[in-house]
């Protein structure tokens, strides 16, 4: 078909500028391509030749740079929402898994000959609490983001906000995990290895936090336009 | 009418267009142009991100469906979208009444 390249070139140019979840991107681009073909068909019905009809459809759609910015905001927001949902669900889940493991295989910390000092219990309590605070902040961010999406706040700004919350949530969780690990190593390094299942649960926790850190970093990358 | 003048009203216009029922993207654009007498002049590509943002906000819902033998993403208002549209309409009527009272050149109140 003469001029088919015009629409394809436009969609390809849009595709090249966008970064984000592939399934969301494919969906957005399929819709854009569909709309451009609809517009070209309408212009053909009005008497334009194929090439001119496609050129007009592309011109009406808007400059790639301008349109890509709005699409990128959507992609950043989609990734940010997904990351916040993961933070909301996975961090408490991993924490519960670790606690259950510890209670089953080790038991209460106070059962040791020398109960841990107050500062250690404080670090442990802060780490325990942070999992729930972080999950609560993620829920709040999702609700506020949904509300803000009804206002004039752009999707780029919303995506950046989601990224900031995600990075903060992962940083707090990682700090808590490292703090309790370091405190335990300082207090009694043998406790870290006294139970292989608990040690394995600790490794799993760090792998999960690492994965969330990667997702949070992508939030920042995808919301940069 | 240029796109800058429409920015603040785009959400309301899209919700109003979907008040009549489920539509796919290009049909929404056509309806906007038709109902405005061709005065609306915004890059059509901006309509889709706006629709998706409204979906994120829970005001519209969308799904792929077959329209005229082609796969198309169609949009419809949600209950929250209907409430938001009613609020937009009320705010718009209050705004136009107030502006019309001044710009429309009606009589000034009698001086005391």
Coordinates of C-alpha atoms in Angstrom, one line a residue:
Chain A
X1 CA 0.0 0.0 0.0
X2 CA 1.4 3.4 -1.0
X3 CA 2.4 5.5 2.0
X4 CA 2.0 2.7 4.6
X5 CA 5.5 3.7 5.7
X6 CA 4.4 7.1 7.1
X7 CA 2.3 5.6 9.9
X8 CA 4.9 2.8 10.5
X9 CA 7.7 5.3 10.6
X10 CA 5.8 7.4 13.1
X11 CA 5.0 4.5 15.4
X12 CA 8.6 3.3 15.1
X13 CA 9.9 6.7 16.1
X14 CA 7.5 6.8 19.1
X15 CA 8.6 3.2 20.0
X16 CA 12.3 4.2 20.0
X17 CA 11.7 7.0 22.5
X18 CA 9.7 5.0 25.0
X19 CA 11.0 2.9 27.9
X20 CA 8.9 0.9 30.2
X21 CA 6.9 -2.3 30.7
X22 CA 6.8 -4.0 27.3
X23 CA 3.2 -5.2 27.5
X24 CA 2.0 -1.7 28.4
X25 CA 4.1 -0.2 25.6
X26 CA 2.9 -2.7 23.0
X27 CA -0.7 -1.9 24.1
X28 CA -0.2 1.9 23.8
X29 CA 1.5 1.6 20.4
X30 CA -1.1 -0.8 19.0
X31 CA -3.8 1.7 20.0
X32 CA -1.8 4.6 18.4
X33 CA -1.3 2.7 15.2
X34 CA -5.0 1.7 15.1
X35 CA -6.0 5.4 15.6
X36 CA -3.6 6.6 12.8
X37 CA -5.1 4.0 10.4
X38 CA -8.6 5.1 11.4
X39 CA -7.7 8.7 10.8
X40 CA -6.1 8.0 7.4
X41 CA -9.2 6.0 6.4
X42 CA -11.4 8.9 7.3
X43 CA -9.3 11.3 5.2
X44 CA -9.3 8.8 2.3
X45 CA -13.1 8.8 2.5
X46 CA -12.9 12.6 2.3
X47 CA -11.1 12.2 -1.0
X48 CA -7.4 12.4 -0.1
X49 CA -4.9 10.0 -1.8
X50 CA -3.4 7.4 0.5
X51 CA -0.1 9.2 1.0
X52 CA -1.7 12.5 1.8
X53 CA -4.3 10.9 4.0
X54 CA -1.5 9.2 6.1
X55 CA 0.5 12.4 6.2
X56 CA -2.4 14.3 7.5
X57 CA -3.3 11.6 10.1
X58 CA 0.3 11.7 11.4
X59 CA 0.3 15.5 11.5
X60 CA -2.9 15.6 13.4
X61 CA -1.6 13.0 15.9
X62 CA 1.1 15.5 17.0
X63 CA 4.9 15.9 17.1
X64 CA 6.6 12.6 18.2
X65 CA 8.6 14.5 20.9
X66 CA 5.5 16.0 22.5
X67 CA 3.4 12.8 22.3
X68 CA 6.3 10.6 23.5
X69 CA 6.5 12.7 26.7
X70 CA 2.9 11.9 27.6
X71 CA 3.2 8.2 26.7
X72 CA 6.5 8.0 28.7
X73 CA 4.6 9.5 31.7
X74 CA 2.1 6.7 31.4
X75 CA 4.8 4.0 31.1
X76 CA 6.6 5.4 34.2
X77 CA 3.3 5.5 36.1
X78 CA 2.5 1.9 35.1
X79 CA 5.9 0.7 36.3
X80 CA 5.7 2.9 39.5
X81 CA 2.3 1.5 40.4
X82 CA 3.5 -2.1 39.8
X83 CA 6.6 -1.4 42.0
X84 CA 4.5 0.1 44.8
X85 CA 2.1 -2.9 44.7
X86 CA 5.1 -5.2 45.0
X87 CA 6.5 -3.2 47.9
X88 CA 3.1 -3.3 49.6
X89 CA 2.7 -7.1 49.3
X90 CA 6.2 -8.5 49.1
X91 CA 8.0 -6.7 52.0
X92 CA 5.5 -7.7 54.7
X93 CA 5.3 -11.2 53.2
X94 CA 9.0 -11.7 53.3
X95 CA 9.1 -10.2 56.9
X96 CA 6.4 -12.7 58.1
X97 CA 8.2 -15.6 56.4
X98 CA 11.5 -14.7 58.1
X99 CA 9.8 -14.2 61.5
X100 CA 7.9 -17.5 61.3
X101 CA 11.1 -19.3 60.3
X102 CA 13.0 -17.7 63.2
X103 CA 10.3 -18.6 65.7
X104 CA 10.1 -22.2 64.5
X105 CA 13.9 -22.9 64.2
X106 CA 15.4 -20.6 66.9
X107 CA 12.6 -19.5 69.2
X108 CA 12.5 -16.3 71.3
X109 CA 15.7 -14.3 71.5
X110 CA 15.2 -14.0 75.3
X111 CA 15.6 -17.8 75.6
X112 CA 19.3 -17.5 75.2
X113 CA 21.6 -17.7 78.3
X114 CA 22.4 -14.0 77.9
X115 CA 19.3 -12.0 76.7
X116 CA 20.2 -9.4 74.0
X117 CA 20.8 -5.9 75.2
X118 CA 18.2 -3.2 74.9
X119 CA 20.0 -1.5 71.9
X120 CA 19.7 -4.8 69.9
X121 CA 16.0 -5.2 70.7
X122 CA 15.5 -1.6 69.6
X123 CA 17.2 -2.3 66.2
X124 CA 15.1 -5.5 65.9
X125 CA 11.9 -3.6 66.7
X126 CA 12.7 -0.8 64.3
X127 CA 13.3 -3.4 61.6
X128 CA 10.1 -5.2 62.4
X129 CA 8.1 -2.0 62.4
X130 CA 9.7 -0.7 59.2
X131 CA 8.2 -3.5 57.1
X132 CA 4.7 -2.4 58.1
X133 CA 5.4 1.3 57.8
X134 CA 6.9 0.8 54.4
X135 CA 3.9 -1.2 53.2
X136 CA 1.5 1.4 54.7
X137 CA 3.3 4.2 52.9
X138 CA 3.1 2.2 49.6
X139 CA -0.7 1.8 50.1
X140 CA -1.1 5.5 50.9
X141 CA 1.0 6.5 47.8
X142 CA -1.2 4.3 45.6
X143 CA -4.4 5.9 47.0
X144 CA -3.0 9.4 46.7
X145 CA -1.7 8.7 43.2
X146 CA -5.1 7.5 42.1
X147 CA -6.7 10.6 43.6
X148 CA -4.1 12.9 42.0
X149 CA -4.6 11.2 38.6
X150 CA -8.1 12.9 38.6
X151 CA -6.4 16.3 38.8
X152 CA -4.2 18.3 36.4
X153 CA -1.1 16.6 37.8
X154 CA 0.8 15.1 34.9
X155 CA 1.5 11.4 34.6
X156 CA 5.2 12.3 34.5
X157 CA 5.0 14.0 37.9
X158 CA 2.9 11.1 39.3
X159 CA 5.5 8.6 37.9
X160 CA 8.3 10.6 39.6
X161 CA 6.4 10.6 42.9
X162 CA 5.9 6.9 42.7
X163 CA 9.6 6.5 42.0
X164 CA 10.6 8.6 45.0
X165 CA 8.3 6.6 47.3
X166 CA 9.6 3.3 45.9
X167 CA 13.2 4.2 46.3
X168 CA 12.6 5.5 49.8
X169 CA 10.7 2.3 50.7
X170 CA 13.4 0.0 49.4
X171 CA 16.1 2.1 51.1
X172 CA 14.4 1.9 54.5
X173 CA 13.9 -1.9 54.1
X174 CA 17.4 -2.5 53.0
X175 CA 18.8 -0.3 55.8
X176 CA 16.7 -2.2 58.4
X177 CA 17.8 -5.6 57.1
X178 CA 21.5 -4.6 57.0
X179 CA 21.2 -3.0 60.5
X180 CA 19.8 -6.1 62.1
X181 CA 22.3 -8.3 60.3
X182 CA 25.2 -6.1 61.4
X183 CA 23.9 -5.9 64.9
X184 CA 23.6 -9.7 65.1
X185 CA 27.1 -10.1 63.8
X186 CA 28.4 -7.6 66.3
X187 CA 26.5 -9.2 69.2
X188 CA 27.1 -12.9 68.4
X189 CA 28.1 -13.8 64.9
X190 CA 27.4 -17.4 65.6
X191 CA 23.7 -16.6 65.7
X192 CA 23.7 -15.8 62.0
X193 CA 24.6 -19.4 61.1
X194 CA 23.0 -21.3 64.0
X195 CA 20.0 -22.2 61.9
X196 CA 20.5 -23.0 58.1
X197 CA 16.7 -22.5 57.3
X198 CA 16.8 -19.0 59.0
X199 CA 20.1 -18.2 57.2
X200 CA 18.4 -19.2 53.9
X201 CA 15.4 -17.0 54.8
X202 CA 17.8 -14.1 55.4
X203 CA 19.4 -14.7 52.0
X204 CA 15.9 -14.8 50.3
X205 CA 15.0 -11.5 52.0
X206 CA 18.1 -9.8 50.6
X207 CA 17.5 -11.2 47.1
X208 CA 13.9 -9.9 47.3
X209 CA 15.1 -6.4 48.5
X210 CA 17.7 -6.4 45.7
X211 CA 15.0 -7.2 43.1
X212 CA 12.8 -4.4 44.5
X213 CA 15.8 -2.0 44.3
X214 CA 16.2 -2.8 40.6
X215 CA 12.4 -2.1 40.1
X216 CA 12.7 1.1 42.1
X217 CA 15.7 2.3 40.1
X218 CA 13.7 1.6 36.9
X219 CA 11.0 3.9 38.3
X220 CA 13.5 6.7 38.3
X221 CA 14.7 5.8 34.7
X222 CA 11.2 5.5 33.3
X223 CA 10.0 8.7 34.8
X224 CA 12.9 10.7 33.3
X225 CA 11.7 12.4 30.1
Chain B
X1 CA -9.6 26.5 19.4
X2 CA -6.0 25.7 20.3
X3 CA -4.9 22.9 22.5
X4 CA -3.6 25.1 25.3
X5 CA -7.0 26.5 25.9
X6 CA -8.4 23.0 26.1
X7 CA -5.9 21.4 28.4
X8 CA -7.8 22.2 31.6
X9 CA -11.0 20.9 30.1
X10 CA -9.8 17.8 28.3
X11 CA -10.8 15.4 31.1
X12 CA -14.3 16.8 31.3
X13 CA -14.7 16.7 27.5
X14 CA -13.6 13.1 27.3
X15 CA -15.9 12.1 30.1
X16 CA -18.8 13.9 28.5
X17 CA -18.1 12.2 25.2
X18 CA -18.3 8.8 26.8
X19 CA -21.6 9.7 28.5
X20 CA -23.4 8.4 25.5
X21 CA -21.9 4.9 25.7
X22 CA -18.8 2.8 25.0
X23 CA -16.5 4.2 22.3
X24 CA -13.1 3.3 20.8
X25 CA -10.4 6.0 20.7
X26 CA -10.8 7.4 17.2
X27 CA -14.6 7.5 17.7
X28 CA -14.0 9.6 20.8
X29 CA -11.9 12.0 18.7
X30 CA -14.5 12.1 16.0
X31 CA -17.3 12.8 18.5
X32 CA -15.2 15.6 20.1
X33 CA -14.7 17.2 16.7
X34 CA -18.3 16.8 15.6
X35 CA -19.9 18.0 18.9
X36 CA -17.6 21.1 18.9
X37 CA -18.5 21.9 15.3
X38 CA -14.9 21.2 14.3
X39 CA -13.5 23.9 16.7
X40 CA -11.5 21.5 18.8
X41 CA -7.9 21.5 17.5
X42 CA -5.7 19.4 19.7
X43 CA -3.1 16.8 18.8
X44 CA -5.2 13.6 18.6
X45 CA -2.3 11.7 20.1
X46 CA -2.8 13.5 23.5
X47 CA -6.3 12.0 23.8
X48 CA -4.9 8.5 24.4
X49 CA -2.6 9.3 27.3
X50 CA -5.5 11.3 28.8
X51 CA -7.8 8.4 28.5
X52 CA -5.3 6.0 30.1
X53 CA -4.8 8.5 33.0
X54 CA -8.5 8.7 33.5
X55 CA -8.4 4.9 33.6
X56 CA -5.7 5.0 36.3
X57 CA -7.9 7.3 38.2
X58 CA -10.8 4.9 38.0
X59 CA -13.0 7.2 36.0
X60 CA -13.1 5.2 32.8
X61 CA -12.6 1.5 32.1
X62 CA -11.2 0.0 28.9
X63 CA -10.8 -3.3 27.1
X64 CA -9.9 -4.6 23.7
X65 CA -13.0 -5.6 21.7
X66 CA -13.9 -6.2 18.1
X67 CA -15.5 -3.2 16.4
X68 CA -16.3 -3.4 12.7
X69 CA -14.2 -6.6 12.4
X70 CA -11.1 -4.9 14.0
X71 CA -9.6 -5.3 17.4
X72 CA -9.9 -2.0 19.2
X73 CA -9.6 -0.7 22.7
X74 CA -12.9 0.7 23.8
X75 CA -13.6 2.9 26.7
X76 CA -16.6 3.4 29.0
X77 CA -17.5 5.5 32.0
X78 CA -17.3 3.9 35.4
X79 CA -19.7 4.9 38.3
X80 CA -16.9 7.2 39.6
X81 CA -16.6 8.7 36.1
X82 CA -20.3 9.5 36.1
X83 CA -20.0 11.3 39.4
X84 CA -16.9 13.2 38.2
X85 CA -18.8 14.2 35.0
X86 CA -21.8 15.5 37.0
X87 CA -19.4 17.5 39.2
X88 CA -17.6 18.9 36.1
X89 CA -20.9 19.9 34.5
X90 CA -22.1 21.7 37.7
X91 CA -18.8 23.5 38.0
X92 CA -18.8 24.5 34.3
X93 CA -22.4 25.8 34.6
X94 CA -21.5 27.9 37.6
X95 CA -18.4 29.2 35.9
X96 CA -20.2 30.1 32.6
X97 CA -23.1 31.8 34.5
X98 CA -20.6 33.9 36.5
X99 CA -18.6 34.9 33.4
X100 CA -21.6 35.5 31.3
X101 CA -22.9 37.9 34.0
X102 CA -19.8 40.0 33.5
X103 CA -18.7 39.5 29.9
X104 CA -22.2 39.1 28.5
X105 CA -22.9 42.8 29.1
X106 CA -25.9 42.5 31.3
X107 CA -27.2 45.5 33.3
X108 CA -25.2 46.7 36.3
X109 CA -27.0 46.7 39.7
X110 CA -28.6 50.1 40.4
X111 CA -26.2 52.5 42.2
X112 CA -27.1 53.1 45.9

